[in-house]
Coordinates of C-alpha atoms in Angstrom, one line a residue:
X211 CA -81.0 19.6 -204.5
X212 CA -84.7 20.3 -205.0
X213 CA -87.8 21.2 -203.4
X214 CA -91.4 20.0 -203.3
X215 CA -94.5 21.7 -202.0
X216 CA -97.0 19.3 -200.2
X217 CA -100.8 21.0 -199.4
X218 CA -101.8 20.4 -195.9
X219 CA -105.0 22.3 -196.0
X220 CA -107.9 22.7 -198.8
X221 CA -108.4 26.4 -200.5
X222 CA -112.0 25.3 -200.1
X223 CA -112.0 24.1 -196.7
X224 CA -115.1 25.5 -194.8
X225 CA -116.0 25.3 -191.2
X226 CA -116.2 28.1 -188.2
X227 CA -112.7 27.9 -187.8
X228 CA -111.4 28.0 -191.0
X229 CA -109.8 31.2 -191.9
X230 CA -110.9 32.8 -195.6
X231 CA -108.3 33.1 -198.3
X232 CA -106.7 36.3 -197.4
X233 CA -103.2 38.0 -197.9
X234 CA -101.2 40.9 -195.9
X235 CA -101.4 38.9 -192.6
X236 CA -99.4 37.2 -190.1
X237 CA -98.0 33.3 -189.9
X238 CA -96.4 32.4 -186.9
X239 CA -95.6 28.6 -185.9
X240 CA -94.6 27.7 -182.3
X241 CA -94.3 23.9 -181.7
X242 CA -96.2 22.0 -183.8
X243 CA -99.1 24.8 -184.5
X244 CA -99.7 27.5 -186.6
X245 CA -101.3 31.0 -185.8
X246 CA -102.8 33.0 -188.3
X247 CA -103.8 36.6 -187.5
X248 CA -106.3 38.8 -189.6
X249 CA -105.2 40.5 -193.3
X250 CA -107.7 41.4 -196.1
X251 CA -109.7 39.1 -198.5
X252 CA -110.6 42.3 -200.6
X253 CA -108.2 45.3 -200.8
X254 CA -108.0 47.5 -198.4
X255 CA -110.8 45.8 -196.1
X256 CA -109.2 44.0 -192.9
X257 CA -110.6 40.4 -191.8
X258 CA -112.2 40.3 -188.6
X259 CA -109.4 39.8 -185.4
X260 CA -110.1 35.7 -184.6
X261 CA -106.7 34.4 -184.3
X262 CA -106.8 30.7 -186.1
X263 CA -104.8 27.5 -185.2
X264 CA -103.8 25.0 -187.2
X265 CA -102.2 21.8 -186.3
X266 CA -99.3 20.7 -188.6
X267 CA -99.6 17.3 -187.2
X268 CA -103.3 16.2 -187.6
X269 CA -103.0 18.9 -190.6
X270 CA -106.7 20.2 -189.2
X271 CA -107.8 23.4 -188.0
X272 CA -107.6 23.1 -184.4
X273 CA -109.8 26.4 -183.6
X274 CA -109.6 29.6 -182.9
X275 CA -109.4 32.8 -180.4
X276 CA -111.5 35.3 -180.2
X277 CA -110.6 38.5 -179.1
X278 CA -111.0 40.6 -176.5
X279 CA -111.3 44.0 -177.2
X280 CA -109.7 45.2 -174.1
X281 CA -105.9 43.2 -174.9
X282 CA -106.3 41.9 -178.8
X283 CA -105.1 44.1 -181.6
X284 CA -108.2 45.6 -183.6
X285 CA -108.1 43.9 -187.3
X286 CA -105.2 45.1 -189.5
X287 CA -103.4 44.3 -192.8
X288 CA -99.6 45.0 -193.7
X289 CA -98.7 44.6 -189.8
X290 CA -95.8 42.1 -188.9
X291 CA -95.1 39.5 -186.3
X292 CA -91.9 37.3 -184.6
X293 CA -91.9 34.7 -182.3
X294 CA -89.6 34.7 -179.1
X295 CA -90.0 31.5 -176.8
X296 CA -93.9 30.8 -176.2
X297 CA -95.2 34.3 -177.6
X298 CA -96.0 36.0 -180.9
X299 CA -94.8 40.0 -180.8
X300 CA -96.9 41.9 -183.3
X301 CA -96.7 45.6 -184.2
X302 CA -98.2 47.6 -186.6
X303 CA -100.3 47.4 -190.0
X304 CA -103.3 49.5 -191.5
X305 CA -106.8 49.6 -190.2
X306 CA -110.0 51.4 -189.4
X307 CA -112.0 53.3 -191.5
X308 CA -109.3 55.5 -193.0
X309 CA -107.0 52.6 -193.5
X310 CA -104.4 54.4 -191.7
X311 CA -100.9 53.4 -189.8
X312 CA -102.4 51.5 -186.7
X313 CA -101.1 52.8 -182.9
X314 CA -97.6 52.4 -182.1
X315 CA -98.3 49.4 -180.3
X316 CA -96.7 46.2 -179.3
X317 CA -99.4 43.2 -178.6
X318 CA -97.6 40.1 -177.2
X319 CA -100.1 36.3 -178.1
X320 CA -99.2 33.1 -175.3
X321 CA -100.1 30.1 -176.7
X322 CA -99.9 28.4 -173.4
X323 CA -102.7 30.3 -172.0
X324 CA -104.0 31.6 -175.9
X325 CA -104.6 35.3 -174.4
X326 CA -103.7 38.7 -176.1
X327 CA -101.5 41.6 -173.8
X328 CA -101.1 44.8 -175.1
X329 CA -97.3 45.5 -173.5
X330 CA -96.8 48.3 -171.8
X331 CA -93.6 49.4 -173.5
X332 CA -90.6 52.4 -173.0
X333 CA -87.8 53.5 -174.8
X334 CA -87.6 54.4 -178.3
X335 CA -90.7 53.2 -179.6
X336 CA -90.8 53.1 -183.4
X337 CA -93.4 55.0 -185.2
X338 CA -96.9 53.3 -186.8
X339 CA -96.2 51.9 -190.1
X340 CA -97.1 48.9 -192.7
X341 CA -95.4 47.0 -194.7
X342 CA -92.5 46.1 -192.1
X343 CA -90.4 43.3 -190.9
X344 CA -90.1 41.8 -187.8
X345 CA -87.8 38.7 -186.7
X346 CA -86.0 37.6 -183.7
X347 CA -82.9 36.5 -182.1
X348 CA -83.2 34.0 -178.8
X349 CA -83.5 37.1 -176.6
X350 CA -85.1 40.1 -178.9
X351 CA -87.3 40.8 -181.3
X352 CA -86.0 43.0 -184.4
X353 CA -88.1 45.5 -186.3
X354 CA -87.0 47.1 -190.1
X355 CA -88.3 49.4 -192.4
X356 CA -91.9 49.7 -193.5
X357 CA -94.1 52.2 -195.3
X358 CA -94.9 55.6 -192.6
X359 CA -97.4 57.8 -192.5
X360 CA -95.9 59.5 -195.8
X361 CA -93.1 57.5 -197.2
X362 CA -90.8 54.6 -196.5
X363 CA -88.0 53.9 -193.9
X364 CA -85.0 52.0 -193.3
X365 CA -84.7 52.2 -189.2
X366 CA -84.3 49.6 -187.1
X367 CA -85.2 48.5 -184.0
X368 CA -84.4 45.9 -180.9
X369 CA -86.9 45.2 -178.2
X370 CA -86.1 43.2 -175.3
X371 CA -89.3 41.1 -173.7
X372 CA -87.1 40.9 -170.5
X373 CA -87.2 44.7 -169.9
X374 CA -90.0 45.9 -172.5
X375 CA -87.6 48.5 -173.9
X376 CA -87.3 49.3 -177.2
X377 CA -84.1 50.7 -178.4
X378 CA -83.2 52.1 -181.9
X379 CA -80.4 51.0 -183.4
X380 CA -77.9 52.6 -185.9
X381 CA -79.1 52.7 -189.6
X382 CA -76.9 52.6 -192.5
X383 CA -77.6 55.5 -195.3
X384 CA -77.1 53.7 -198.2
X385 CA -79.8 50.5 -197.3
X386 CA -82.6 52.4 -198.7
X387 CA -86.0 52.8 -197.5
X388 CA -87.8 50.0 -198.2
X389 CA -91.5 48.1 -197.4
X390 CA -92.3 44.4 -198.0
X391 CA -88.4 43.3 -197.1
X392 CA -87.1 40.0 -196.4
X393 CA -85.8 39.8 -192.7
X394 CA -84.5 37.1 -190.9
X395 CA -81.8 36.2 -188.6
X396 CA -79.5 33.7 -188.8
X397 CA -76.1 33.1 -186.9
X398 CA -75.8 36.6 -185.0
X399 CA -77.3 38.8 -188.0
X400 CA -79.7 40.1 -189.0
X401 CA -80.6 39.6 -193.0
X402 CA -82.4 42.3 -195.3
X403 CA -83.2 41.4 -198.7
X404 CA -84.7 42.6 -201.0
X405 CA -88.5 44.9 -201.0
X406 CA -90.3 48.3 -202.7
X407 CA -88.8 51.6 -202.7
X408 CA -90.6 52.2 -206.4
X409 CA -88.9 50.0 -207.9
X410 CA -88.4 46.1 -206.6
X411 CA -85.0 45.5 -205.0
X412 CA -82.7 42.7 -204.7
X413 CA -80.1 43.8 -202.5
X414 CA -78.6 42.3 -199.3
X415 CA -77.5 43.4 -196.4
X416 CA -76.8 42.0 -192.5
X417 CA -76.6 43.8 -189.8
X418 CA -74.0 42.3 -186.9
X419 CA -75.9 42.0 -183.5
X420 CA -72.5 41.6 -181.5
X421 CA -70.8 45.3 -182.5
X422 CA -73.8 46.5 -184.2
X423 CA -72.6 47.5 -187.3
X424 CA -74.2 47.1 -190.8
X425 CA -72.9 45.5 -194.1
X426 CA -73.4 45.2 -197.8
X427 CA -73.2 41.9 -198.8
X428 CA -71.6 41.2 -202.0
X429 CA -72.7 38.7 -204.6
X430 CA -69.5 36.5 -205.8
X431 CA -68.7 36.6 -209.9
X432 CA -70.0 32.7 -210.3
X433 CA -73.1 33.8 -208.5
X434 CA -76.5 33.5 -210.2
X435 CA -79.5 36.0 -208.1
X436 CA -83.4 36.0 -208.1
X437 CA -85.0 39.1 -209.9
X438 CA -85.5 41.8 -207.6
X439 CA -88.7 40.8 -205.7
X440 CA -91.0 42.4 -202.4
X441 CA -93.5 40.2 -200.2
X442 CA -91.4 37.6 -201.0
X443 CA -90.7 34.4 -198.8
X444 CA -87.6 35.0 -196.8
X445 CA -86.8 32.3 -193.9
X446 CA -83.8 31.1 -191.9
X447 CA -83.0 27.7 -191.8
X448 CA -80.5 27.4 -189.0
X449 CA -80.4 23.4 -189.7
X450 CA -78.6 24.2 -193.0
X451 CA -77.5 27.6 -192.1
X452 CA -78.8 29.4 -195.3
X453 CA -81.7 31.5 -196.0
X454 CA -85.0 30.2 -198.1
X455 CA -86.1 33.1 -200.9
X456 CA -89.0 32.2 -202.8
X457 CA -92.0 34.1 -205.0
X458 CA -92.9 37.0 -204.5
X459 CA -93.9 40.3 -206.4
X460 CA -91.2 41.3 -209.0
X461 CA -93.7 44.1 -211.1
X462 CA -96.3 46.3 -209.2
X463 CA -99.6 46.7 -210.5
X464 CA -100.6 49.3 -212.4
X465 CA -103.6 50.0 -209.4
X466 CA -101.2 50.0 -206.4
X467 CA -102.7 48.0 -203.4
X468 CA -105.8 47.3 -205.1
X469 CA -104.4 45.2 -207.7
X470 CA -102.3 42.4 -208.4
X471 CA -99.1 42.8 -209.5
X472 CA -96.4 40.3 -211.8
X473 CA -95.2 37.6 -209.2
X474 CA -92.9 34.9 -209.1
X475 CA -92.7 31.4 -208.0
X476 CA -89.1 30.3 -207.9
X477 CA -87.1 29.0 -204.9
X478 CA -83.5 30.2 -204.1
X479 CA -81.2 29.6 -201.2
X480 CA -78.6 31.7 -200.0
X481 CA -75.2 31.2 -198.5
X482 CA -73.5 34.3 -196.6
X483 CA -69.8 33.8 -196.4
X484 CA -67.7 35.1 -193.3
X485 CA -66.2 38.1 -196.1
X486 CA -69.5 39.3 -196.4
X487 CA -69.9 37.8 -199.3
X488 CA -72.9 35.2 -200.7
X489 CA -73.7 32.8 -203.4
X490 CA -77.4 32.3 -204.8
X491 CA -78.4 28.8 -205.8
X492 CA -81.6 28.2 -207.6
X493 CA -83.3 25.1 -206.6
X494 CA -85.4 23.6 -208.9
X495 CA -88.5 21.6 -207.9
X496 CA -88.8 18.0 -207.5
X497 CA -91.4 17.7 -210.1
X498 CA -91.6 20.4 -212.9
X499 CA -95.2 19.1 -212.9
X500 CA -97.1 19.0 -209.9
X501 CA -100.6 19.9 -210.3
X502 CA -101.4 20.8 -207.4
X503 CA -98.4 23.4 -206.1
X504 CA -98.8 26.8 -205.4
X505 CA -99.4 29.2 -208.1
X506 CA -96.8 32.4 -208.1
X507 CA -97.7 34.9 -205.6
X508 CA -96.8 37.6 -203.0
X509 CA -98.4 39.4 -200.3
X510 CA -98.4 35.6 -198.6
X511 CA -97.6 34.5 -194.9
X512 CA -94.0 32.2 -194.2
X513 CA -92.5 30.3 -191.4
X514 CA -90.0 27.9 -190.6
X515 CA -91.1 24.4 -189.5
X516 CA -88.4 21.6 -187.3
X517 CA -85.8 23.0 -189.1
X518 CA -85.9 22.1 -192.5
X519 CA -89.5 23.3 -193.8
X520 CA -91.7 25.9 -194.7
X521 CA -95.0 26.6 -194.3
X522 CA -96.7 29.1 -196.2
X523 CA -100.2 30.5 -196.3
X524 CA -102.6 32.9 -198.5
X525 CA -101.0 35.8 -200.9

């Protein structure tokens, strides 16, 4: 098995429509479109809110939505997204003058009628944070981790679009706090790996959505692993039933936020076993060398495309 990156879109592309280079934001696809929502270009300074489409098909940006300041989230970086049927959930991220944990809000994007809502939500609303993850199921949207006000956490969260109720969900003590995880969710789980708690992490962990109960998921003895990574690619494929791992940050810089760190650029795929257990495969690529493939990175944008690919913007 190997992989191959193709580029659909020029670094140097210019029009009104086409979004800057830019990392810490949001890449959702629903159908055959991609949706790109604001991040930073230079540390610490959001991009403007304009929501950009791309079509996968013509491989051309198709436009994009302004906001409205009444329903569209203000511009952000570090927020997270999921997509649920024909929306795009986003919560969270860092913004305003201060740079400081957004509202606790949930904003919900149709891209049948391309309009913002900001939901009017109950329950056990999580607190603002950064750095999180978000993914969903067929009938929620699941929210982990993130960096707080002052320090990290490792709660989680389930909020259903049916009754707009979020509801927190039992943690387990030894998943440590964590921002800039992998989460994705793949045949009734939901999958942690990896992150920042200080040091870069490669652990592993699903949480059961049918009895709700966490576990640690165990490398077997044959199995090779990726270095401990953060704001790393980390995507379901339920066509193969595995999870996609790829670059990502494996040293911090020496700045923090305002500088780049050490990254990687390899691609792995994981298999969870039914004894929550797993096996790591590396996948080389299809040609060692391709002049034109991404460089390593993190802080980048992933989704899952018909199944079987990826697309991946910025970092």
């Amino acid at each position: 098995m190997t992989y191959s990156w193709r580029r659909l879109a020029n670094a140097d592309a210019t029009g009104v429509d086409t979004p800057v280079g830019r990392s810490s934001h949001s890449l959702n696809i629903i159908g055959d479109r991609a949706y790109i929502f604001s991040g930073e270009r230079e540390p610490r300074k959001p991009i403007d809110a304009r929501l950009h489409i791309f079509d996968l098909v013509s491989q051309r940006w198709a436009g994009a939505v302004e906001p409205l300041a009444a329903t569209a989230p203000a511009p952000r970086v570090g927020h997270a997204t999921a997509t649920l049927g024909d929306c795009i959930y986003l919560f969270g991220g860092r913004g305003g003058p201060e740079m400081s944990p957004m509202e606790a809000e949930l904003f919900s994007f149709d891209t049948t009628s391309d309009t913002w809502t900001k939901l009017q939500v109950n329950g056990d609303i999580p607190a603002p944070r950064s750095y999180h993850s978000m993914t969903a199921s067929e009938h929620h949207v699941y929210l982990f981790g993130g960096c707080l006000e002052e320090g990290r956490a490792n709660d989680f969260y389930r909020f259903s679009p049916e009754t707009f109720t979020w509801e927190r969900l039992p943690s387990n003590p030894d998943l440590v706090a964590r921002g800039g995880a992998g989460l994705a969710y793949l045949g009734d789980q939901v999958i942690v790996y990896g992150g920042f708690n200080g040091t870069e992490l490669n652990d592993i962990w699903a949480f059961n959505t049918k009895n709700s109960t966490w576990e640690r998921i165990i490398l077997r003895e044959q199995s090779d692993a990726p270095c401990p990574r953060s704001v790393a690619g980390f995507v379901a494929l339920p066509a193969i039933g595995k999870v996609v791992t790829f670059m990502g940050e494996k040293g911090p810089s020496p700045t923090g936020h305002a500088g780049a760190g050490r990254y990687a650029k390899d691609v792995w795929i994981l298999d969870i076993h039914s004894n929550a257990t797993a096996t790591w495969m590396h996948i080389p690529p299809a040609d060692p060398s391709q002049l034109d493939a991404p460089t390593p990175r993190g802080w980048m944008t992933d989704a899952p495309w018909r199944g079987e690919s990826i697309i991946m913007h910025g970092g």
